Short mmCIF file of C-alpha atoms and ligand atoms in Angstrom, two decimals:
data_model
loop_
_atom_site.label_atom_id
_atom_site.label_comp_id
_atom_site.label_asym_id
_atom_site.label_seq_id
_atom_site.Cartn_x
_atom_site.Cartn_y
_atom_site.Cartn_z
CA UNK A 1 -18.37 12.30 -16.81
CA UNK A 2 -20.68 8.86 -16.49
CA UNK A 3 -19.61 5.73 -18.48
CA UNK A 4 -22.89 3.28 -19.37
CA UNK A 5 -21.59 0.16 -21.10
CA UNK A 6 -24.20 -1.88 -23.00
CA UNK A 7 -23.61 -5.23 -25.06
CA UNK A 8 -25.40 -3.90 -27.80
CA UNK A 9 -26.62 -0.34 -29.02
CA UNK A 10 -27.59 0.88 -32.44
CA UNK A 11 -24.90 3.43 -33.60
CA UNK A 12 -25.30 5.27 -37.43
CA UNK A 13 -23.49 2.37 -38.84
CA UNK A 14 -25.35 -0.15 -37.56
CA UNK A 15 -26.01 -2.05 -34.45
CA UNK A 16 -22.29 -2.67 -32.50
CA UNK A 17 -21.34 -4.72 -29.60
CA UNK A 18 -20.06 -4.37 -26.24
CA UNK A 19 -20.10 -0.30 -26.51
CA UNK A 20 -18.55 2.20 -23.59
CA UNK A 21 -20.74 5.75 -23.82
CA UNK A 22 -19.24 8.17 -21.74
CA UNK A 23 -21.75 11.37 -21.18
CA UNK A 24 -20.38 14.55 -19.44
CA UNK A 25 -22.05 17.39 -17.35
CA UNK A 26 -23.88 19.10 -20.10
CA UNK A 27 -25.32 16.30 -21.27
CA UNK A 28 -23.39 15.10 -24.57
CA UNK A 29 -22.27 12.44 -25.72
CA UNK A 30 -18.40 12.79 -25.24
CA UNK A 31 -17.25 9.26 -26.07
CA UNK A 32 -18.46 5.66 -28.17
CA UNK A 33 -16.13 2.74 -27.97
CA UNK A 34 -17.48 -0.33 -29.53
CA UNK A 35 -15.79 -3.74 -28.61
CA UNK A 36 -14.83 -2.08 -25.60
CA UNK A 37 -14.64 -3.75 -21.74
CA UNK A 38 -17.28 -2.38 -19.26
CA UNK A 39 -14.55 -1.20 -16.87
CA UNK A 40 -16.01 1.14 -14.62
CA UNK A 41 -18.95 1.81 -16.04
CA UNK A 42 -22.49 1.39 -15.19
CA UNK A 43 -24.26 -1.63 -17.03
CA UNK A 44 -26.73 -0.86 -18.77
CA UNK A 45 -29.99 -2.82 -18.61
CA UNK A 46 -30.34 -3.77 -22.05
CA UNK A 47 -30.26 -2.85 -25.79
CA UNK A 48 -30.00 1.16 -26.71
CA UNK A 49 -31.17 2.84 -29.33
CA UNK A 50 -31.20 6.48 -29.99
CA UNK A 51 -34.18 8.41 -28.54
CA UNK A 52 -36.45 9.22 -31.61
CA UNK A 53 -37.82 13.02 -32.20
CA UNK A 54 -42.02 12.92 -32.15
CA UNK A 55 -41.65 15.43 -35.28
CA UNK A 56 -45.34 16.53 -35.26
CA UNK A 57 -47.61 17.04 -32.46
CA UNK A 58 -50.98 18.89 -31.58
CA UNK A 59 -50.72 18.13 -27.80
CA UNK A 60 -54.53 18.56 -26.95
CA UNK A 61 -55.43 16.22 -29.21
CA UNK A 62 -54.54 13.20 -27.05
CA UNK A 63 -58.04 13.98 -25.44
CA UNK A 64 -59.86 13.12 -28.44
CA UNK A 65 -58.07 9.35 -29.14
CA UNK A 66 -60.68 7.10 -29.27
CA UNK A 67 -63.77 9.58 -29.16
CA UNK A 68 -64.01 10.16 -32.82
CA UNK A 69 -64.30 6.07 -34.01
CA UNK A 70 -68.51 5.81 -33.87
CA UNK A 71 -69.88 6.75 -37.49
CA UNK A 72 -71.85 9.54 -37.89
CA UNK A 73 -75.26 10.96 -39.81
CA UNK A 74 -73.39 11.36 -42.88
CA UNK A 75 -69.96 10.07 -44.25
CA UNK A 76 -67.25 9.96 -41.86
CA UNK A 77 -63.87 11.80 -43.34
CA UNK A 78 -61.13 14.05 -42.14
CA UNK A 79 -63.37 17.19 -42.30
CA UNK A 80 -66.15 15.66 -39.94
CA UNK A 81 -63.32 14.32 -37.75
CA UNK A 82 -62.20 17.97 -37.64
CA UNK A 83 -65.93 18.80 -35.91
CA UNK A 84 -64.76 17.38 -33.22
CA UNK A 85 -61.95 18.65 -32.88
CA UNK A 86 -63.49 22.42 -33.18
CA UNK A 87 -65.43 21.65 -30.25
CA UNK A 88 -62.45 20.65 -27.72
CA UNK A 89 -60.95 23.62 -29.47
CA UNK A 90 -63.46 26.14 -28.05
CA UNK A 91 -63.58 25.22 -24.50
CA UNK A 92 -59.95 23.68 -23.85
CA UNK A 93 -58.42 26.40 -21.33
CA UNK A 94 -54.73 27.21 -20.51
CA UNK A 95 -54.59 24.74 -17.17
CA UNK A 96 -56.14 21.74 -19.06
CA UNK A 97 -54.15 22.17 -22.15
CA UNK A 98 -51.04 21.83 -19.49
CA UNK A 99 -52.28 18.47 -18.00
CA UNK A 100 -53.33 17.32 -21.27
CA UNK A 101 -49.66 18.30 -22.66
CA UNK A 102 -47.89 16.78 -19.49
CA UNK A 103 -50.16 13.35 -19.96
CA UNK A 104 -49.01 12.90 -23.51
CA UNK A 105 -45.18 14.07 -22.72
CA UNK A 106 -44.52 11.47 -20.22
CA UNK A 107 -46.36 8.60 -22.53
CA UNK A 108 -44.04 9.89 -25.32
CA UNK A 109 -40.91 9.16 -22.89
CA UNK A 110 -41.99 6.02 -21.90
CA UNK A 111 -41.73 4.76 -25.89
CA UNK A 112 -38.59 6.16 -26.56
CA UNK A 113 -39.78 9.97 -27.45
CA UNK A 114 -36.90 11.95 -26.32
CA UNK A 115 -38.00 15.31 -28.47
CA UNK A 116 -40.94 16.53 -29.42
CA UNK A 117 -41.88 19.33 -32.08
CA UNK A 118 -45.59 20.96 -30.77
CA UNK A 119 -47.01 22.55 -33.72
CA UNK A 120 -49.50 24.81 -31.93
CA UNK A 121 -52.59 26.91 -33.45
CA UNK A 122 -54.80 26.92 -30.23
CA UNK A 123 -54.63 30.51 -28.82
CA UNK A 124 -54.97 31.88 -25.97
CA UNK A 125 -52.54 35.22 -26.76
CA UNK A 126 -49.06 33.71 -26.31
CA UNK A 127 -50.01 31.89 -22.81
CA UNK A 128 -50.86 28.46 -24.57
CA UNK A 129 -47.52 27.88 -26.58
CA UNK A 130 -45.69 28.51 -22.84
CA UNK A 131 -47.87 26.25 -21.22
CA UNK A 132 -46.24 23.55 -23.30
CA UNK A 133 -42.94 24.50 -22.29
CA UNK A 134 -43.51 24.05 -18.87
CA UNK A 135 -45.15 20.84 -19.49
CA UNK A 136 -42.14 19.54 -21.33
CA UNK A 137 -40.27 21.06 -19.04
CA UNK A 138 -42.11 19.17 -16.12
CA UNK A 139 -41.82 15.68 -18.35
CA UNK A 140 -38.16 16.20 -18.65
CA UNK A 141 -38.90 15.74 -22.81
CA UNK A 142 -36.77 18.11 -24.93
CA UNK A 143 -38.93 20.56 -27.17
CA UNK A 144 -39.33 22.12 -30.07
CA UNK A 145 -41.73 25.45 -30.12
CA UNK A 146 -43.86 25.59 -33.26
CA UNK A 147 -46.40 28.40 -33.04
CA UNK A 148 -49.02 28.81 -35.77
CA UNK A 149 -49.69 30.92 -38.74
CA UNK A 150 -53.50 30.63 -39.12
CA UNK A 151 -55.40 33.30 -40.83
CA UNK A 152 -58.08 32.10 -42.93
CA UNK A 153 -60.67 29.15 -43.35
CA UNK A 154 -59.78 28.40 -46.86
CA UNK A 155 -58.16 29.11 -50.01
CA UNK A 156 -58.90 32.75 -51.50
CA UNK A 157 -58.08 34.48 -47.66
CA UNK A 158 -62.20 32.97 -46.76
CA UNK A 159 -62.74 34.32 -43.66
CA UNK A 160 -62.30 31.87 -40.59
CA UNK A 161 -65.75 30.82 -39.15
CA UNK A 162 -66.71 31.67 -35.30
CA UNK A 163 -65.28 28.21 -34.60
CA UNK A 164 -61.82 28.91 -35.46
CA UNK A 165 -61.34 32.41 -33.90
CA UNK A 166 -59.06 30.94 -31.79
CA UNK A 167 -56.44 30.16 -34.39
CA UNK A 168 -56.76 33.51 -35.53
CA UNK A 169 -52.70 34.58 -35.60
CA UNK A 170 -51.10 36.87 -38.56
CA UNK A 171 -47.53 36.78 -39.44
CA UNK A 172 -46.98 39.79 -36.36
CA UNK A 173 -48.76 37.43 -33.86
CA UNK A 174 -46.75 34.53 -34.57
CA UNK A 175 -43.43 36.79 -34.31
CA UNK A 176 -43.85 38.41 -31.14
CA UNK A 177 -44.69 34.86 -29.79
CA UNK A 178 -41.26 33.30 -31.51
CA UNK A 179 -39.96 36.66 -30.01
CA UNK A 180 -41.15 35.92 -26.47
CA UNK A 181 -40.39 32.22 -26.81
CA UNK A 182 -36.59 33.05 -27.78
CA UNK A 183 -35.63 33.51 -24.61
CA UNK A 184 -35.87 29.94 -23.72
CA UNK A 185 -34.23 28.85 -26.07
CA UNK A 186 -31.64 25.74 -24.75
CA UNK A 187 -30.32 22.78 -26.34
CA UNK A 188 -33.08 21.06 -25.28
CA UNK A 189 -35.65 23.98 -26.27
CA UNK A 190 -36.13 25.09 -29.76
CA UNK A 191 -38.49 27.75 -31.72
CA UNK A 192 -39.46 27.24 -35.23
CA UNK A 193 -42.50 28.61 -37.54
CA UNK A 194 -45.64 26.59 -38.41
CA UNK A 195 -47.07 28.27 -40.72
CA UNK A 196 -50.61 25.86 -41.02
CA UNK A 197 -51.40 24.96 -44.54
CA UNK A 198 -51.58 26.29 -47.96
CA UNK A 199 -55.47 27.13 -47.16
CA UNK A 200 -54.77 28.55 -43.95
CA UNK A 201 -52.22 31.22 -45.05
CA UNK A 202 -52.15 33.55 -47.97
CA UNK A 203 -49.31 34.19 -50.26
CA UNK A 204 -47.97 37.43 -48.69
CA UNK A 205 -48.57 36.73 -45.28
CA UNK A 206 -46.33 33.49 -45.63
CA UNK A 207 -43.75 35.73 -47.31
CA UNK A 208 -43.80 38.29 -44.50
CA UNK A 209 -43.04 35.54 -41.91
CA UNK A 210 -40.46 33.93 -43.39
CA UNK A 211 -38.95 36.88 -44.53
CA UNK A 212 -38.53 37.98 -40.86
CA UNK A 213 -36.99 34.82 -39.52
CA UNK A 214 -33.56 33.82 -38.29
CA UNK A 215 -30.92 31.66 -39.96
CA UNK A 216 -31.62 27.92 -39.28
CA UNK A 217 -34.79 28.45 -37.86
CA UNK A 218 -37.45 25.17 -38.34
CA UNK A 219 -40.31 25.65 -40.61
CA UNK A 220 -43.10 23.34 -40.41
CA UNK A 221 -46.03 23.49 -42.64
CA UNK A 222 -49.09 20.97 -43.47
CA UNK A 223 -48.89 20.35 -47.17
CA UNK A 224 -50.96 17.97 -49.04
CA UNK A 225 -52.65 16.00 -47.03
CA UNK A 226 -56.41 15.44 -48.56
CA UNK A 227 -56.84 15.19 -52.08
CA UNK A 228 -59.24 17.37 -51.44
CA UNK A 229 -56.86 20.00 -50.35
CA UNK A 230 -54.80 19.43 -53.44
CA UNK A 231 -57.89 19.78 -55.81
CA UNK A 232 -58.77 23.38 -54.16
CA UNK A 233 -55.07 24.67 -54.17
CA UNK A 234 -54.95 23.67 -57.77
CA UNK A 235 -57.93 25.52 -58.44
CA UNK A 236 -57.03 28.52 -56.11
CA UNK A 237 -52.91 28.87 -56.94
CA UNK A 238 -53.15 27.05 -60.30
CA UNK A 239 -49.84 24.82 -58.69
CA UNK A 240 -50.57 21.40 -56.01
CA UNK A 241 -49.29 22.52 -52.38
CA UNK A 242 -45.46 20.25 -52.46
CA UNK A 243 -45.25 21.67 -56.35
CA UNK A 244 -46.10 25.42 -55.15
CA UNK A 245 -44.14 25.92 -52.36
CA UNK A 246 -40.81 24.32 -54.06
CA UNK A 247 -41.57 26.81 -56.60
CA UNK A 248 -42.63 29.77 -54.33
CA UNK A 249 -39.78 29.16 -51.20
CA UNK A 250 -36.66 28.07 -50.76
CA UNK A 251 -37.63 24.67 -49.26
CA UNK A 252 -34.40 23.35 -47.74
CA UNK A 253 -32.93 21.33 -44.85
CA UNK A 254 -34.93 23.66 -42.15
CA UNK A 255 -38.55 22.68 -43.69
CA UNK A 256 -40.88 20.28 -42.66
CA UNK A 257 -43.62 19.47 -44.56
CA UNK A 258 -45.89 17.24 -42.45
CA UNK A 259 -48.02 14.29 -44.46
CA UNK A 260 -47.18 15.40 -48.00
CA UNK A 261 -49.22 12.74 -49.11
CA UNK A 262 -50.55 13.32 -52.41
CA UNK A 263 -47.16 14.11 -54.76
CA UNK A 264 -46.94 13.23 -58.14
CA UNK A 265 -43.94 11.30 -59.11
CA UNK A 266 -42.19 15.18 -60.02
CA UNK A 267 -43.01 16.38 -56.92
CA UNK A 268 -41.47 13.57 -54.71
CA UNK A 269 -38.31 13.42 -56.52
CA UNK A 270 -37.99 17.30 -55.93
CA UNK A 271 -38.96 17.35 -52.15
CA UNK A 272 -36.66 14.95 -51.76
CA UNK A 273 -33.54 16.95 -53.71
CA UNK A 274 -34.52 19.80 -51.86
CA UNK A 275 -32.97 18.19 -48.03
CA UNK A 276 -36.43 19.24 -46.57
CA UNK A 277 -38.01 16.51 -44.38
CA UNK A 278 -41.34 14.59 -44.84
CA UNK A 279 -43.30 14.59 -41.78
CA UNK A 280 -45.44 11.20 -41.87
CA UNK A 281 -47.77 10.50 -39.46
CA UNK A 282 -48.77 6.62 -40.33
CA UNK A 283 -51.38 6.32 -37.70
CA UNK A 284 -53.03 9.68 -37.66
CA UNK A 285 -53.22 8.97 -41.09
CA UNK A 286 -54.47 5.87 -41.44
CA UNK A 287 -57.04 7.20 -38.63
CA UNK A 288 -58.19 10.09 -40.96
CA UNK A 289 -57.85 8.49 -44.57
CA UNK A 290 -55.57 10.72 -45.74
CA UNK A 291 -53.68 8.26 -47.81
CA UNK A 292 -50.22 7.11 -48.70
CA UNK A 293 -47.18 8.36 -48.69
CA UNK A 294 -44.94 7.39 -51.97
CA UNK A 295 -42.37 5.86 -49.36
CA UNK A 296 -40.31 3.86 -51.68
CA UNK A 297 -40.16 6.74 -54.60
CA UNK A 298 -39.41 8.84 -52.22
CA UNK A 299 -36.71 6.87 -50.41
CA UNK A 300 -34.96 6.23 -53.56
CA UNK A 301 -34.46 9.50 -54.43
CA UNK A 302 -32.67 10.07 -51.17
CA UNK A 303 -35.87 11.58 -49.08
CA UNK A 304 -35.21 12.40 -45.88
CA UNK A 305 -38.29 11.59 -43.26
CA UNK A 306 -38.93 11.15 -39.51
CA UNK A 307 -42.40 10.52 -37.79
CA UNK A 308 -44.90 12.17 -35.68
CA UNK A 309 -47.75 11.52 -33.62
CA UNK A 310 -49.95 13.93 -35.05
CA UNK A 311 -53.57 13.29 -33.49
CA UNK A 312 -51.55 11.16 -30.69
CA UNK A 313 -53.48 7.84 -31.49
CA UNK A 314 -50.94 6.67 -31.28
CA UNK A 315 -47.71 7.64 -28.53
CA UNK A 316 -45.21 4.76 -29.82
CA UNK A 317 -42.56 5.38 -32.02
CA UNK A 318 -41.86 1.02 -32.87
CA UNK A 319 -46.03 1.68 -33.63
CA UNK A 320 -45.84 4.48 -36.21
CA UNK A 321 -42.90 2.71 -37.93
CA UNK A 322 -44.44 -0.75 -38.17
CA UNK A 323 -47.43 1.11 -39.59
CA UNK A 324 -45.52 2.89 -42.35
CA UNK A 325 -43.73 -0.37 -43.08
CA UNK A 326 -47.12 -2.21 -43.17
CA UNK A 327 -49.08 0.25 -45.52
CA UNK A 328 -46.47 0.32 -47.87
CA UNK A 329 -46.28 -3.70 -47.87
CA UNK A 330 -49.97 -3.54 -48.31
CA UNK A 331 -49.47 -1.46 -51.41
CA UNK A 332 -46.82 -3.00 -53.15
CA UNK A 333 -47.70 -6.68 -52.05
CA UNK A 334 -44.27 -7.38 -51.14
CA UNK A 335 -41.89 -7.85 -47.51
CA UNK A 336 -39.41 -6.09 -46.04
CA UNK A 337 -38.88 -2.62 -48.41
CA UNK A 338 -37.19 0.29 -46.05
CA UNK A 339 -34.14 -1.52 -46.00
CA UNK A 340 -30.59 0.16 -46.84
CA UNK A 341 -26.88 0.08 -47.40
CA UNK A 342 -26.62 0.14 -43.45
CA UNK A 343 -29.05 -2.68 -42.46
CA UNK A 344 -30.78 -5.16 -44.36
CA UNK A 345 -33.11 -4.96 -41.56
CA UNK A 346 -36.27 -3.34 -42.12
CA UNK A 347 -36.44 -2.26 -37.83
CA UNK A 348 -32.99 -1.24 -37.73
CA UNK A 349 -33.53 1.65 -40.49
CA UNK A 350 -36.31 2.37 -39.83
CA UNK A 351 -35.43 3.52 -36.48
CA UNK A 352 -32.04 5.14 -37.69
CA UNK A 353 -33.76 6.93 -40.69
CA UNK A 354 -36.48 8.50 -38.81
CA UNK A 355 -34.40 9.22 -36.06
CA UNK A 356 -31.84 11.27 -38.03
CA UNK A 357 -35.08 13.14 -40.19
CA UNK A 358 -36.84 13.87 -36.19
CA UNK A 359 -33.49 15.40 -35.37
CA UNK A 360 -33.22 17.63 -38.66
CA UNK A 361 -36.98 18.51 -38.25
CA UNK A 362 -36.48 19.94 -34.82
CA UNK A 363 -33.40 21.53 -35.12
CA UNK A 364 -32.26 19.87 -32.24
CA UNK A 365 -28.34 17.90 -32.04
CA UNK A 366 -30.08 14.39 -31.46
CA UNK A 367 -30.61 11.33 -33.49
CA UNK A 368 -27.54 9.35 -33.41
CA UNK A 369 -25.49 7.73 -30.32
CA UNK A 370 -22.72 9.80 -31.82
CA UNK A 371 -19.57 11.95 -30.56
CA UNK A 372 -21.38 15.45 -29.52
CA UNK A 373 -24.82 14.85 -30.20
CA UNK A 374 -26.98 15.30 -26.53
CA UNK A 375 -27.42 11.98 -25.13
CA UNK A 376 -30.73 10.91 -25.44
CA UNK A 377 -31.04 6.60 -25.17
CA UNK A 378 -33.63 4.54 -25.27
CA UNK A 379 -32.47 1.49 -23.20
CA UNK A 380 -35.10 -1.76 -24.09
CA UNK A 381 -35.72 -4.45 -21.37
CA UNK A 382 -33.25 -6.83 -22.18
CA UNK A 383 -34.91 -9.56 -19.42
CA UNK A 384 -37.79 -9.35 -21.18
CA UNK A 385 -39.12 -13.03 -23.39
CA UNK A 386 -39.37 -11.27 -26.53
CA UNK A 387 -35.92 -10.36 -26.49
CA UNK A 388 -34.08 -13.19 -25.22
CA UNK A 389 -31.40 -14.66 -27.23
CA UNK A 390 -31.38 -11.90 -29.67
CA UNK A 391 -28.38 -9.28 -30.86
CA UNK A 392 -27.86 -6.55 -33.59
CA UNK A 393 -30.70 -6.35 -36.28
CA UNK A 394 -33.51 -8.82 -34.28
CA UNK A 395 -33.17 -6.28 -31.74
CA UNK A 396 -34.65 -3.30 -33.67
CA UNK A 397 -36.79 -5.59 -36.08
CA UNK A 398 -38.73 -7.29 -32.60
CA UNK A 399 -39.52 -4.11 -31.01
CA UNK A 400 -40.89 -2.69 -34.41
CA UNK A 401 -42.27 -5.61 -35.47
CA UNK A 402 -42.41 -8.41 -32.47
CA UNK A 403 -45.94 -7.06 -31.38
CA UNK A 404 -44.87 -7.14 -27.58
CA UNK A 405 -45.47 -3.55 -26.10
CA UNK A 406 -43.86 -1.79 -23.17
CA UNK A 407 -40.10 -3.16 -24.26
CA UNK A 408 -38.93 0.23 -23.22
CA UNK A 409 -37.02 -0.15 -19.94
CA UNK A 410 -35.15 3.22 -19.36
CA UNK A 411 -34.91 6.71 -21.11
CA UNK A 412 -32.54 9.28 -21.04
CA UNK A 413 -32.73 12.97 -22.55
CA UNK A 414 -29.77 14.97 -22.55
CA UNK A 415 -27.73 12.83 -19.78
CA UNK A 416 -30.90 12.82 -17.39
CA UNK A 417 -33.21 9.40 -16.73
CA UNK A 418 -36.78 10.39 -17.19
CA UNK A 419 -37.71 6.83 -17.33
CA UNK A 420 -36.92 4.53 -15.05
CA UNK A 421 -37.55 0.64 -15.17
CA UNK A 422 -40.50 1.87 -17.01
CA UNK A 423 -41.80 3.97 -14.89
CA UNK A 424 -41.55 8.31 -14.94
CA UNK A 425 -41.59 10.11 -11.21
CA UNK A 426 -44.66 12.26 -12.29
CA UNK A 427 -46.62 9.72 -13.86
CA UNK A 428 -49.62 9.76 -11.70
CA UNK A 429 -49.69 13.12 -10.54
CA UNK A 430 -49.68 13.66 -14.25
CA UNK A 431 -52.41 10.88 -14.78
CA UNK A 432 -55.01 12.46 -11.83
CA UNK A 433 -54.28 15.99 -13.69
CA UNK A 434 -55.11 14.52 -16.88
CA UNK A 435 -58.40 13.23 -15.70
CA UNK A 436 -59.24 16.24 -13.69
CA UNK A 437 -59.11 18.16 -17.31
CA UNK A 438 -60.91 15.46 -18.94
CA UNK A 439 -63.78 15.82 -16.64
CA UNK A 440 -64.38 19.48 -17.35
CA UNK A 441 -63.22 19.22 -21.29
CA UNK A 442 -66.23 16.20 -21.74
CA UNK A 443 -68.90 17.47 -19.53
ZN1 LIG B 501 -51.13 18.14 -37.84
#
């Protein structure tokens, strides 16, 4: 058993001070004393929040952030972004998918990722999805396996073009893969379903792999994201993709459904009944023009959400919630809207909301400094300017909204450090692998 004592640390009712957290061998959290004395316990060095799930990530596409920003012949959108994306697709290999994976991993930690959910349609039979384990297991990040559904290039079962052959996977594919994957399976390793979109699968097919799953098991599935999309699933299934699959599944607390963007005022109140989570993505989004999300409708009608990186343009979790924060001001012309009965602080629930979704999302016991749950903390700098003389709720609302990057000091998944005064043991072996990979995938 190690006791950490901290002045101040964000628990699920709020921020409390002077807090003993006693973590024993198999990394849980097996005691939280606020108002406590720090007797014989290590000090922490600052303010510590729980580590926050990444709830959606395509792992090789860290090696496209910032290669996709120069306009093109015609009208940049999300389907000529996705040209690009086709052609790392076709050459990325096994070993540089690995360094690419490890790269992003340890970035993740240093922001206060503790968990990540790798929703993976890249194939290379079965090797690929592995080859994220072992970077996560090389990072020290937990994981969540998400292997891919991905049969066709459209709505009506159109076949995929030569481009996408390698997401080619039906509903057997993706079992023998969860089957193979199973065996890993840890409190810090997780398997779920990803079936890819509404235009991606067919009707039955989605049937057939859900019907064959375990109890509990995480279901991820794009839904919604382009109006576009909505307009062809309309015309193709006669339903929108939230409205059809909360007619056509039993969307519950084990569902994901990643952007949702485009709901109608029906369909948000129901996704939000249903206990599934909403995926958002605020600066893939905003990178792609997807849209936005009906945050406050949703919210209100008790929607549950956590945040992912998505396209990785971004790998900071105080980034994607200042973002979703921001669009939604932007919208509404108004301050200062996620707020709750917990914290009138827009940082502090923020952080606790999507923290708490991330956890449902990956099926993994994290999300709260809590009694049981694995310890995962994200200890901020407390030297540093930005947050001198600050406690409770000006903690959480400077690091989401004080501007000042790198506040993350120390992180710990499942009782381990994997951050230490900022810095990760692997981070430049990682860094020269990374390049190495970029080389070949640019050439
Ligand atoms: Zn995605």
């Amino acid at each position: 058993m190690t006791r950490y004592f901290t002045r101040d640390a964000l628990l699920p009712q709020g921020w409390a001070r002077d807090v003993t957290l006693e973590v024993d061998a198999r990394g849980d959290i097996a005691s939280v004393q606020a108002d406590s004395q720090p007797r014989g316990a290590q000090t922490l060095g600052g303010p510590v929040l729980p580590g926050m799930a990444n709830l959606h990530s395509h792992a090789f596409q860290r090696a496209m952030a910032g290669l996709a920003e120069t306009r093109g012949a015609s009208q940049d959108d999300f389907w000529t972004w996705r040209e690009l994306m086709y052609r790392f697709v076709e050459r990325i290999t096994p070993d540089e998918a690995q360094a690419v994976a490890l790269q992003l991993y340890i970035e993740l930690l240093k922001n206060g990722y503790t968990a990540v959910a790798e929703f993976h349609y890249v194939q290379h039979p079965g090797e690929m999805l592995m080859r994220h384990l072992a970077a996560a297991r090389e990072s020290g990040i937990a994981i969540t396996l998400m292997p891919s559904l991905y049969r066709w290039s459209n709505f009506g079962s159109r076949a995929l073009e030569p481009r996408q052959r390698r997401f080619d996977t039906g509903p057997a594919d993706v079992l023998a893969i969860v089957e193979a994957a199973r065996r890993e399976i840890s409190p810090d390793v997780n398997v779920g379903v990803a079936p890819h979109s509404l235009r991606a699968v067919d009707p039955g097919s989605l049937r057939e792999l859900l019907g064959a799953l375990g109890p509990g098991m995480p279901v991820h599935i794009h839904a919604a994201e382009q109006t576009k999309e909505v307009d062809e699933c309309l015309a193709a299934l006669g339903k929108r993709p939230v409205e059809w699959l909360l007619e056509n599944h039993r969307v519950d607390e084990r569902w994901c459904l990643v952007h949702a963007t485009h709901m109608n005022a029906e369909e948000t109140r129901a996704l939000a009944a249903s206990g599934a989570v909403a995926g958002l993505c605020p600066s893939t989004e905003g990178n792609l023009g997807d849209g936005i999300f009906a945050l406050p409708g949703y919210r209100a009608a008790g929607g549950r959400y956590g945040i992912g990186g998505d396209s990785h343009v971004s790998r900071d979790p105080a980034e994607e919630l200042r973002l979703l924060e921001y669009v939604q001001r932007l919208t509404a012309r108004k301050r200062n809207l996620v707020v709750s009965q917990v914290s009138e602080a827009v940082g502090t629930t923020l952080w606790l909301e999507a923290a708490a979704g991330g956890a449902q999302a990956l099926a993994r016991n994290m999300g709260a400094i809590a009694l049981g749950k694995r310890a995962d903390l994200v200890v901020l700098d407390g030297g540093q300017p930005d947050l001198a003389a600050r406690s409770g709720d000006a903690i959480a609302n400077s690091l989401v909204f004080g501007g000042t990057p790198g506040l993350v000091r120390d992180v710990m998944v499942a009782g381990k450090w994997q951050v230490q005064q900022g810095r990760h043991a692997a981070e430049e072996a990682a860094a020269a692998g990374y390049k190495r990979a970029l080389a070949t995938l640019l050439a």
